[in-house]
PDB file of C-alpha atoms in Angstrom:
ATOM      1  CA  MET A   1     -14.873  19.690  -5.532  1.00  0.00           C
ATOM      2  CA  PHE A   2     -13.224  17.477  -8.118  1.00  0.00           C
ATOM      3  CA  TRP A   3     -13.165  19.829 -11.071  1.00  0.00           C
ATOM      4  CA  ASP A   4      -9.638  20.875 -10.130  1.00  0.00           C
ATOM      5  CA  ASN A   5      -7.751  18.064 -11.822  1.00  0.00           C
ATOM      6  CA  GLY A   6      -4.593  19.031  -9.963  1.00  0.00           C
ATOM      7  CA  LEU A   7      -6.137  18.030  -6.658  1.00  0.00           C
ATOM      8  CA  VAL A   8      -4.293  15.128  -5.035  1.00  0.00           C
ATOM      9  CA  TYR A   9      -5.542  13.280  -1.953  1.00  0.00           C
ATOM     10  CA  PRO A  10      -3.174  11.715   0.581  1.00  0.00           C
ATOM     11  CA  LEU A  11      -3.568   8.047   1.337  1.00  0.00           C
ATOM     12  CA  GLY A  12      -6.340   7.245   3.780  1.00  0.00           C
ATOM     13  CA  THR A  13      -8.304  10.391   2.964  1.00  0.00           C
ATOM     14  CA  SER A  14     -12.080  10.197   3.321  1.00  0.00           C
ATOM     15  CA  ILE A  15     -13.952  11.637   0.354  1.00  0.00           C
ATOM     16  CA  GLY A  16     -17.510  12.751  -0.191  1.00  0.00           C
ATOM     17  CA  SER A  17     -20.645  12.395   1.863  1.00  0.00           C
ATOM     18  CA  PRO A  18     -21.896   9.102   3.342  1.00  0.00           C
ATOM     19  CA  LEU A  19     -24.856   8.680   1.010  1.00  0.00           C
ATOM     20  CA  PRO A  20     -26.367   5.266   0.198  1.00  0.00           C
ATOM     21  CA  GLY A  21     -26.348   6.245  -3.468  1.00  0.00           C
ATOM     22  CA  TRP A  22     -22.683   5.294  -3.671  1.00  0.00           C
ATOM     23  CA  PHE A  23     -23.755   1.694  -3.548  1.00  0.00           C
ATOM     24  CA  TYR A  24     -25.445   1.728  -6.904  1.00  0.00           C
ATOM     25  CA  PHE A  25     -21.897   2.008  -8.178  1.00  0.00           C
ATOM     26  CA  PHE A  26     -21.969  -0.723 -10.789  1.00  0.00           C
ATOM     27  CA  VAL A  27     -25.440  -2.223 -10.959  1.00  0.00           C
ATOM     28  CA  LEU A  28     -29.055  -2.157  -9.768  1.00  0.00           C
ATOM     29  CA  ASP A  29     -31.405  -5.111  -9.723  1.00  0.00           C
ATOM     30  CA  VAL A  30     -33.920  -3.088 -11.750  1.00  0.00           C
ATOM     31  CA  ALA A  31     -31.662  -2.400 -14.722  1.00  0.00           C
ATOM     32  CA  CYS A  32     -28.521  -3.488 -16.472  1.00  0.00           C
ATOM     33  CA  VAL A  33     -25.300  -1.646 -15.739  1.00  0.00           C
ATOM     34  CA  LEU A  34     -25.544   2.045 -16.620  1.00  0.00           C
ATOM     35  CA  ILE A  35     -22.287   3.887 -16.165  1.00  0.00           C
ATOM     36  CA  SER A  36     -21.770   7.245 -17.826  1.00  0.00           C
ATOM     37  CA  LEU A  37     -18.542   9.126 -18.357  1.00  0.00           C
ATOM     38  CA  ILE A  38     -19.364  12.796 -18.146  1.00  0.00           C
ATOM     39  CA  LYS A  39     -18.050  16.216 -19.107  1.00  0.00           C
ATOM     40  CA  ARG A  40     -18.114  19.286 -16.903  1.00  0.00           C
ATOM     41  CA  ASN A  41     -21.479  21.022 -16.343  1.00  0.00           C
ATOM     42  CA  THR A  42     -23.332  18.895 -18.927  1.00  0.00           C
ATOM     43  CA  LEU A  43     -24.639  16.168 -16.663  1.00  0.00           C
ATOM     44  CA  PHE A  44     -28.407  16.226 -17.113  1.00  0.00           C
ATOM     45  CA  ALA A  45     -28.642  17.938 -20.501  1.00  0.00           C
ATOM     46  CA  ALA A  46     -26.242  15.464 -22.056  1.00  0.00           C
ATOM     47  CA  PHE A  47     -28.079  12.514 -20.530  1.00  0.00           C
ATOM     48  CA  LEU A  48     -31.178  13.580 -22.421  1.00  0.00           C
ATOM     49  CA  ALA A  49     -29.247  13.943 -25.672  1.00  0.00           C
ATOM     50  CA  LEU A  50     -26.972  10.930 -26.003  1.00  0.00           C
ATOM     51  CA  GLU A  51     -25.962  11.790 -29.530  1.00  0.00           C
ATOM     52  CA  THR A  52     -24.655  15.255 -28.685  1.00  0.00           C
ATOM     53  CA  ALA A  53     -21.048  15.341 -29.825  1.00  0.00           C
ATOM     54  CA  PHE A  54     -19.703  17.544 -27.033  1.00  0.00           C
ATOM     55  CA  GLY A  55     -20.256  16.625 -23.428  1.00  0.00           C
ATOM     56  CA  ALA A  56     -22.413  13.568 -24.049  1.00  0.00           C
ATOM     57  CA  PRO A  57     -22.063  10.900 -21.380  1.00  0.00           C
ATOM     58  CA  MET A  58     -21.071   7.390 -22.326  1.00  0.00           C
ATOM     59  CA  GLU A  59     -24.260   5.400 -21.817  1.00  0.00           C
ATOM     60  CA  LEU A  60     -23.094   1.859 -21.165  1.00  0.00           C
ATOM     61  CA  SER A  61     -26.314   0.078 -21.976  1.00  0.00           C
ATOM     62  CA  GLU A  62     -26.389  -2.153 -25.017  1.00  0.00           C
ATOM     63  CA  ARG A  63     -30.111  -1.478 -25.308  1.00  0.00           C
ATOM     64  CA  VAL A  64     -29.563   2.121 -26.371  1.00  0.00           C
ATOM     65  CA  PHE A  65     -25.985   2.606 -27.508  1.00  0.00           C
ATOM     66  CA  ASP A  66     -23.258   0.834 -29.439  1.00  0.00           C
ATOM     67  CA  LEU A  67     -20.580   0.272 -26.815  1.00  0.00           C
ATOM     68  CA  ARG A  68     -17.956  -0.632 -29.389  1.00  0.00           C
ATOM     69  CA  GLN A  69     -17.648   3.019 -30.313  1.00  0.00           C
ATOM     70  CA  LYS A  70     -16.295   4.017 -26.923  1.00  0.00           C
ATOM     71  CA  LEU A  71     -15.028   0.888 -25.176  1.00  0.00           C
ATOM     72  CA  THR A  72     -12.629  -1.854 -26.091  1.00  0.00           C
ATOM     73  CA  VAL A  73     -13.638  -3.862 -22.994  1.00  0.00           C
ATOM     74  CA  PHE A  74     -16.986  -3.865 -21.179  1.00  0.00           C
ATOM     75  CA  HIS A  75     -17.147  -6.996 -19.036  1.00  0.00           C
ATOM     76  CA  HIS A  76     -19.850  -7.292 -16.403  1.00  0.00           C
ATOM     77  CA  VAL A  77     -20.976 -10.326 -14.418  1.00  0.00           C
ATOM     78  CA  GLY A  78     -23.415 -10.496 -11.541  1.00  0.00           C
ATOM     79  CA  VAL A  79     -25.042 -13.115  -9.366  1.00  0.00           C
ATOM     80  CA  THR A  80     -28.071 -12.932  -7.078  1.00  0.00           C
ATOM     81  CA  ASP A  81     -29.148 -15.475  -4.482  1.00  0.00           C
ATOM     82  CA  GLY A  82     -32.927 -15.186  -4.470  1.00  0.00           C
ATOM     83  CA  ASP A  83     -35.421 -12.538  -5.541  1.00  0.00           C
ATOM     84  CA  GLY A  84     -36.050  -8.941  -4.616  1.00  0.00           C
ATOM     85  CA  PHE A  85     -33.872  -5.989  -3.709  1.00  0.00           C
ATOM     86  CA  MET A  86     -32.705  -7.490  -0.412  1.00  0.00           C
ATOM     87  CA  ALA A  87     -31.477 -10.743  -1.976  1.00  0.00           C
ATOM     88  CA  PRO A  88     -27.707 -11.240  -1.540  1.00  0.00           C
ATOM     89  CA  ARG A  89     -25.827 -10.277  -4.682  1.00  0.00           C
ATOM     90  CA  LEU A  90     -22.343  -9.605  -5.957  1.00  0.00           C
ATOM     91  CA  ARG A  91     -21.281  -7.703  -9.072  1.00  0.00           C
ATOM     92  CA  PHE A  92     -18.057  -7.208 -11.005  1.00  0.00           C
ATOM     93  CA  ALA A  93     -17.290  -4.823 -13.849  1.00  0.00           C
ATOM     94  CA  HIS A  94     -14.175  -4.175 -15.939  1.00  0.00           C
ATOM     95  CA  LEU A  95     -14.126  -1.262 -18.394  1.00  0.00           C
ATOM     96  CA  VAL A  96     -11.405  -0.241 -20.846  1.00  0.00           C
ATOM     97  CA  PRO A  97     -12.109   2.866 -22.957  1.00  0.00           C
ATOM     98  CA  ARG A  98     -10.952   3.515 -26.480  1.00  0.00           C
ATOM     99  CA  ASP A  99      -8.115   6.006 -26.563  1.00  0.00           C
ATOM    100  CA  SER A 100     -10.095   8.249 -28.909  1.00  0.00           C
ATOM    101  CA  TYR A 101     -12.710   8.835 -26.191  1.00  0.00           C
ATOM    102  CA  GLN A 102     -10.363   9.924 -23.418  1.00  0.00           C
ATOM    103  CA  GLY A 103     -11.750  13.449 -23.575  1.00  0.00           C
ATOM    104  CA  SER A 104     -15.127  12.199 -22.394  1.00  0.00           C
ATOM    105  CA  ILE A 105     -13.750  11.069 -19.045  1.00  0.00           C
ATOM    106  CA  ALA A 106     -11.492  13.955 -18.102  1.00  0.00           C
ATOM    107  CA  ASP A 107     -13.923  15.304 -15.533  1.00  0.00           C
ATOM    108  CA  GLY A 108     -15.347  12.265 -13.836  1.00  0.00           C
ATOM    109  CA  PHE A 109     -17.794   9.426 -13.765  1.00  0.00           C
ATOM    110  CA  ALA A 110     -21.472   8.885 -13.126  1.00  0.00           C
ATOM    111  CA  CYS A 111     -23.953   6.017 -13.116  1.00  0.00           C
ATOM    112  CA  ALA A 112     -27.703   5.740 -13.385  1.00  0.00           C
ATOM    113  CA  ALA A 113     -29.538   5.208 -10.109  1.00  0.00           C
ATOM    114  CA  LEU A 114     -33.242   4.602  -9.547  1.00  0.00           C
ATOM    115  CA  GLY A 115     -35.417   6.498 -12.001  1.00  0.00           C
ATOM    116  CA  ASN A 116     -32.479   6.845 -14.412  1.00  0.00           C
ATOM    117  CA  LYS A 117     -31.223   9.863 -12.462  1.00  0.00           C
ATOM    118  CA  LEU A 118     -27.487  10.206 -12.895  1.00  0.00           C
ATOM    119  CA  LYS A 119     -25.379   9.879  -9.755  1.00  0.00           C
ATOM    120  CA  HIS A 120     -22.052  11.688 -10.042  1.00  0.00           C
ATOM    121  CA  HIS A 121     -19.232   9.763  -8.342  1.00  0.00           C
ATOM    122  CA  LYS A 122     -17.009  12.680  -7.426  1.00  0.00           C
ATOM    123  CA  PHE A 123     -14.386  10.521  -5.783  1.00  0.00           C
ATOM    124  CA  LEU A 124     -13.463   9.010  -9.161  1.00  0.00           C
ATOM    125  CA  PHE A 125     -11.419  11.334 -11.323  1.00  0.00           C
ATOM    126  CA  VAL A 126      -8.509  11.434 -13.749  1.00  0.00           C
ATOM    127  CA  ASP A 127      -5.863  14.136 -13.353  1.00  0.00           C
ATOM    128  CA  SER A 128      -4.996  16.440 -16.237  1.00  0.00           C
ATOM    129  CA  ASP A 129      -1.681  14.664 -16.856  1.00  0.00           C
ATOM    130  CA  GLU A 130      -3.261  11.196 -16.774  1.00  0.00           C
ATOM    131  CA  THR A 131      -4.959   8.934 -19.296  1.00  0.00           C
ATOM    132  CA  LEU A 132      -7.464   6.365 -18.098  1.00  0.00           C
ATOM    133  CA  VAL A 133      -6.412   2.796 -18.841  1.00  0.00           C
ATOM    134  CA  GLU A 134      -9.118   0.795 -17.057  1.00  0.00           C
ATOM    135  CA  VAL A 135     -11.738   0.727 -14.314  1.00  0.00           C
ATOM    136  CA  LEU A 136     -12.573  -2.349 -12.226  1.00  0.00           C
ATOM    137  CA  GLY A 137     -14.891  -2.838  -9.300  1.00  0.00           C
ATOM    138  CA  PHE A 138     -16.730  -5.265  -7.048  1.00  0.00           C
ATOM    139  CA  SER A 139     -19.908  -4.404  -5.132  1.00  0.00           C
ATOM    140  CA  ASP A 140     -22.841  -6.028  -3.386  1.00  0.00           C
ATOM    141  CA  CYS A 141     -24.976  -3.081  -4.612  1.00  0.00           C
ATOM    142  CA  LYS A 142     -26.194  -2.282  -1.104  1.00  0.00           C
ATOM    143  CA  ASN A 143     -23.481  -2.185   1.539  1.00  0.00           C
ATOM    144  CA  TRP A 144     -19.980  -1.908   0.108  1.00  0.00           C
ATOM    145  CA  PHE A 145     -17.833  -1.542  -2.995  1.00  0.00           C
ATOM    146  CA  VAL A 146     -14.223  -1.428  -4.106  1.00  0.00           C
ATOM    147  CA  ALA A 147     -12.954   0.329  -7.215  1.00  0.00           C
ATOM    148  CA  LEU A 148      -9.639   0.383  -9.034  1.00  0.00           C
ATOM    149  CA  LEU A 149      -8.616   2.975 -11.621  1.00  0.00           C
ATOM    150  CA  GLY A 150      -5.615   2.260 -13.803  1.00  0.00           C
ATOM    151  CA  VAL A 151      -4.091   5.421 -15.289  1.00  0.00           C
ATOM    152  CA  TRP A 152      -1.137   6.287 -17.517  1.00  0.00           C
ATOM    153  CA  THR A 153       0.886   9.254 -16.257  1.00  0.00           C
ATOM    154  CA  HIS A 154       2.379  11.234 -19.099  1.00  0.00           C
ATOM    155  CA  TYR A 155       5.167  13.074 -17.296  1.00  0.00           C
ATOM    156  CA  SER A 156       6.675   9.847 -15.931  1.00  0.00           C
ATOM    157  CA  SER A 157       5.517   7.492 -18.705  1.00  0.00           C
ATOM    158  CA  THR A 158       4.319   4.982 -16.138  1.00  0.00           C
ATOM    159  CA  ARG A 159       1.071   3.288 -15.211  1.00  0.00           C
ATOM    160  CA  HIS A 160      -0.251   3.406 -11.683  1.00  0.00           C
ATOM    161  CA  TYR A 161      -3.435   2.494  -9.872  1.00  0.00           C
ATOM    162  CA  LYS A 162      -5.872   4.391  -7.689  1.00  0.00           C
ATOM    163  CA  PHE A 163      -7.749   2.385  -5.062  1.00  0.00           C
ATOM    164  CA  TYR A 164     -11.068   3.173  -3.383  1.00  0.00           C
ATOM    165  CA  SER A 165     -13.391   1.473  -0.908  1.00  0.00           C
ATOM    166  CA  GLY A 166     -16.796   2.395   0.431  1.00  0.00           C
ATOM    167  CA  LEU A 167     -19.203   1.295   3.146  1.00  0.00           C
ATOM    168  CA  LYS A 168     -22.830   2.328   3.403  1.00  0.00           C
ATOM    169  CA  GLY A 169     -23.124   5.265   5.770  1.00  0.00           C
ATOM    170  CA  LYS A 170     -19.385   5.987   5.616  1.00  0.00           C
ATOM    171  CA  LYS A 171     -17.239   8.252   3.483  1.00  0.00           C
ATOM    172  CA  VAL A 172     -15.373   6.815   0.530  1.00  0.00           C
ATOM    173  CA  ARG A 173     -11.775   5.918   1.377  1.00  0.00           C
ATOM    174  CA  VAL A 174      -8.636   6.301  -0.706  1.00  0.00           C
ATOM    175  CA  LEU A 175      -6.491   3.208  -0.168  1.00  0.00           C
ATOM    176  CA  GLY A 176      -2.743   3.047  -0.552  1.00  0.00           C
ATOM    177  CA  THR A 177      -2.175  -0.368  -2.097  1.00  0.00           C
ATOM    178  CA  LEU A 178      -3.853  -3.147  -4.020  1.00  0.00           C
ATOM    179  CA  GLU A 179      -3.392  -5.374  -0.980  1.00  0.00           C
ATOM    180  CA  GLU A 180      -5.506  -3.007   1.122  1.00  0.00           C
ATOM    181  CA  LEU A 181      -8.253  -3.106  -1.491  1.00  0.00           C
ATOM    182  CA  VAL A 182      -8.166  -6.905  -1.660  1.00  0.00           C
ATOM    183  CA  ASP A 183      -8.200  -7.149   2.144  1.00  0.00           C
ATOM    184  CA  PHE A 184     -11.263  -4.904   2.316  1.00  0.00           C
ATOM    185  CA  ALA A 185     -13.171  -6.866  -0.334  1.00  0.00           C
ATOM    186  CA  TYR A 186     -12.161 -10.187   1.218  1.00  0.00           C
ATOM    187  CA  PHE A 187     -13.337  -9.143   4.674  1.00  0.00           C
ATOM    188  CA  GLN A 188     -16.680  -7.872   3.364  1.00  0.00           C
ATOM    189  CA  ILE A 189     -17.352 -10.911   1.185  1.00  0.00           C
ATOM    190  CA  HIS A 190     -16.183 -13.644   3.527  1.00  0.00           C
ATOM    191  CA  TYR A 191     -16.598 -12.468   7.116  1.00  0.00           C
ATOM    192  CA  VAL A 192     -19.122  -9.639   7.164  1.00  0.00           C
ATOM    193  CA  HIS A 193     -21.646 -10.991   4.666  1.00  0.00           C
ATOM    194  CA  ASN A 194     -20.668 -14.689   4.430  1.00  0.00           C
ATOM    195  CA  GLN A 195     -20.897 -14.608   0.640  1.00  0.00           C
ATOM    196  CA  ALA A 196     -17.777 -16.348  -0.600  1.00  0.00           C
ATOM    197  CA  TYR A 197     -20.132 -18.687  -2.445  1.00  0.00           C
ATOM    198  CA  LEU A 198     -21.335 -15.748  -4.545  1.00  0.00           C
ATOM    199  CA  PHE A 199     -17.763 -15.007  -5.555  1.00  0.00           C
ATOM    200  CA  GLY A 200     -17.475 -18.651  -6.584  1.00  0.00           C
ATOM    201  CA  ARG A 201     -20.463 -18.164  -8.864  1.00  0.00           C
ATOM    202  CA  LEU A 202     -18.857 -15.047 -10.347  1.00  0.00           C
ATOM    203  CA  VAL A 203     -15.757 -17.087 -11.108  1.00  0.00           C
ATOM    204  CA  LYS A 204     -17.889 -19.694 -12.881  1.00  0.00           C
ATOM    205  CA  LYS A 205     -19.528 -16.970 -14.958  1.00  0.00           C
ATOM    206  CA  GLY A 206     -16.122 -15.589 -15.837  1.00  0.00           C
ATOM    207  CA  LEU A 207     -13.964 -12.801 -14.432  1.00  0.00           C
ATOM    208  CA  THR A 208     -11.374 -10.990 -16.498  1.00  0.00           C
ATOM    209  CA  SER A 209      -7.739 -11.950 -15.967  1.00  0.00           C
ATOM    210  CA  HIS A 210      -6.369  -9.121 -13.841  1.00  0.00           C
ATOM    211  CA  VAL A 211      -4.093  -8.786 -10.846  1.00  0.00           C
ATOM    212  CA  LEU A 212      -7.114  -7.690  -8.763  1.00  0.00           C
ATOM    213  CA  THR A 213      -9.278 -10.684  -9.667  1.00  0.00           C
ATOM    214  CA  HIS A 214      -6.386 -13.119  -9.217  1.00  0.00           C
ATOM    215  CA  LYS A 215      -5.414 -11.761  -5.798  1.00  0.00           C
ATOM    216  CA  LEU A 216      -8.986 -11.749  -4.503  1.00  0.00           C
ATOM    217  CA  HIS A 217      -9.594 -15.245  -5.858  1.00  0.00           C
ATOM    218  CA  ALA A 218      -6.447 -16.459  -4.096  1.00  0.00           C
ATOM    219  CA  ARG A 219      -7.590 -14.956  -0.789  1.00  0.00           C
ATOM    220  CA  LEU A 220     -11.026 -16.574  -1.081  1.00  0.00           C
ATOM    221  CA  ALA A 221      -9.738 -19.925  -2.364  1.00  0.00           C
ATOM    222  CA  PRO A 222      -9.734 -21.656   1.072  1.00  0.00           C
ATOM    223  CA  ALA A 223     -13.347 -20.607   1.689  1.00  0.00           C
ATOM    224  CA  LEU A 224     -14.373 -21.764  -1.776  1.00  0.00           C
ATOM    225  CA  GLU A 225     -12.661 -25.102  -1.216  1.00  0.00           C
ATOM    226  CA  THR A 226     -14.409 -25.542   2.133  1.00  0.00           C
ATOM    227  CA  TYR A 227     -17.882 -24.261   1.318  1.00  0.00           C
ATOM    228  CA  GLY A 228     -18.147 -24.466  -2.468  1.00  0.00           C
ATOM    229  CA  ASP A 229     -20.500 -22.012  -4.136  1.00  0.00           C
ATOM    230  CA  ARG A 230     -23.130 -22.209  -1.429  1.00  0.00           C
ATOM    231  CA  THR A 231     -22.851 -22.085   2.365  1.00  0.00           C
ATOM    232  CA  ASN A 232     -25.028 -21.267   5.342  1.00  0.00           C
ATOM    233  CA  LYS A 233     -22.126 -21.504   7.751  1.00  0.00           C
ATOM    234  CA  THR A 234     -20.763 -18.435   9.498  1.00  0.00           C
ATOM    235  CA  PRO A 235     -16.953 -18.373   9.622  1.00  0.00           C
ATOM    236  CA  ASP A 236     -15.107 -17.234  12.702  1.00  0.00           C
ATOM    237  CA  PRO A 237     -13.713 -13.692  12.411  1.00  0.00           C
ATOM    238  CA  PRO A 238      -9.961 -13.376  11.881  1.00  0.00           C
TER     239      PRO A 238
END
């Protein structure tokens, strides 16, 4: 579906199937973040042979691989309110690859789900005339996520962003602007799940300085000022 790197989706397009596996996008409570950048048709074989030079996924776990070889930035913070899988949680990740490893991400992304089985995120891709600059995302690991891909386009010598959002049981959406992505994350965090306090804890742990993090922080600032980093109050919907 996504192997044709010339494929372009219009804004608002729904992508993929509504599987709950999308919501292991950045992190599981049973493991540290495991995101792999994969090559075509080498998904499972390469996962079992991390040191294979061609087609090996980028295993982003400091327990098994030296991240400095493939990333210049790997920033991940997460907070959980309580114990167990159903405990409220919020995660943020910011990845910047080394330019020398761009070939490893030409055909898509995957992450490790339960049992270390790789989950291919087909909605995330880099076109043949693009170079990946960065990947950012927020997720509660169960119900929703947002993702931003920054890419450099060679023919126009410009950088642009790709925006995605997902809800459990729904198809992944391609968004048109950063504001739409921020609005989606804000609504999920503040109104749907009443978890602005978790975002406040992420801020205390440290988010990277990025237009996405600054805009979302600004939107949630009134809630953080009112409720702090913990609240049992339910705000009125907008």
